[in-house]
């Protein structure tokens, strides 16, 4: 499934941001045309928003980057990764594995908190001492960071990203966690993302990443949606 494309380039000129927006094609066969307002699954572009949120919270003292993993995620105390620090996690140098199909063991779990507990139990042991300090792009690290960022303030991750990043930039209407907003509000302008074999359906206005979906649609590694213009 390949929907049409939308692109946006932002540039600074004469003291203000200006944008060039283009779009072509249709959302799907027989569907509406793609436009500047078309909303796409941002997938791993979620990670820079989460990392920047962590930095904003670090500036206020709410999220200590030099703290050990176990200080914010007590379940990590019994695991070697618990001794690593959050700056290592956010820069993919903590030793955590790249990816695991946690969702395969969560088909019957509907409560996001229960799913999070089960994912943590499986995630924390997936660590390699040999990988510490080496850049290994890790979804697991950002799943863990998303949990820790939320715990550090008591607010949900989607609320924090909105408060610290998208609202101040005035893009919260066009860049957001999809699961935090009723699909009826934006599904008609969203691009389909493909077929999920695990969910056995074509996806539109719901996150494509199955691990994120199993966690309720809001996670540190995926789950955000947005327009090209909003991201630019």
Coordinates of C-alpha atoms in Angstrom, one line a residue, residues 9-19:
X9 CA 10.6 22.5 3.2
X10 CA 11.0 25.3 5.8
X11 CA 13.6 28.0 5.5
X12 CA 14.4 31.3 7.4
X13 CA 14.2 34.5 5.4
X14 CA 13.9 38.1 6.4
X15 CA 13.3 37.3 10.0
X16 CA 10.6 34.7 9.5
X17 CA 10.0 31.1 8.7
X18 CA 8.7 30.3 5.2
X19 CA 7.6 27.0 3.8

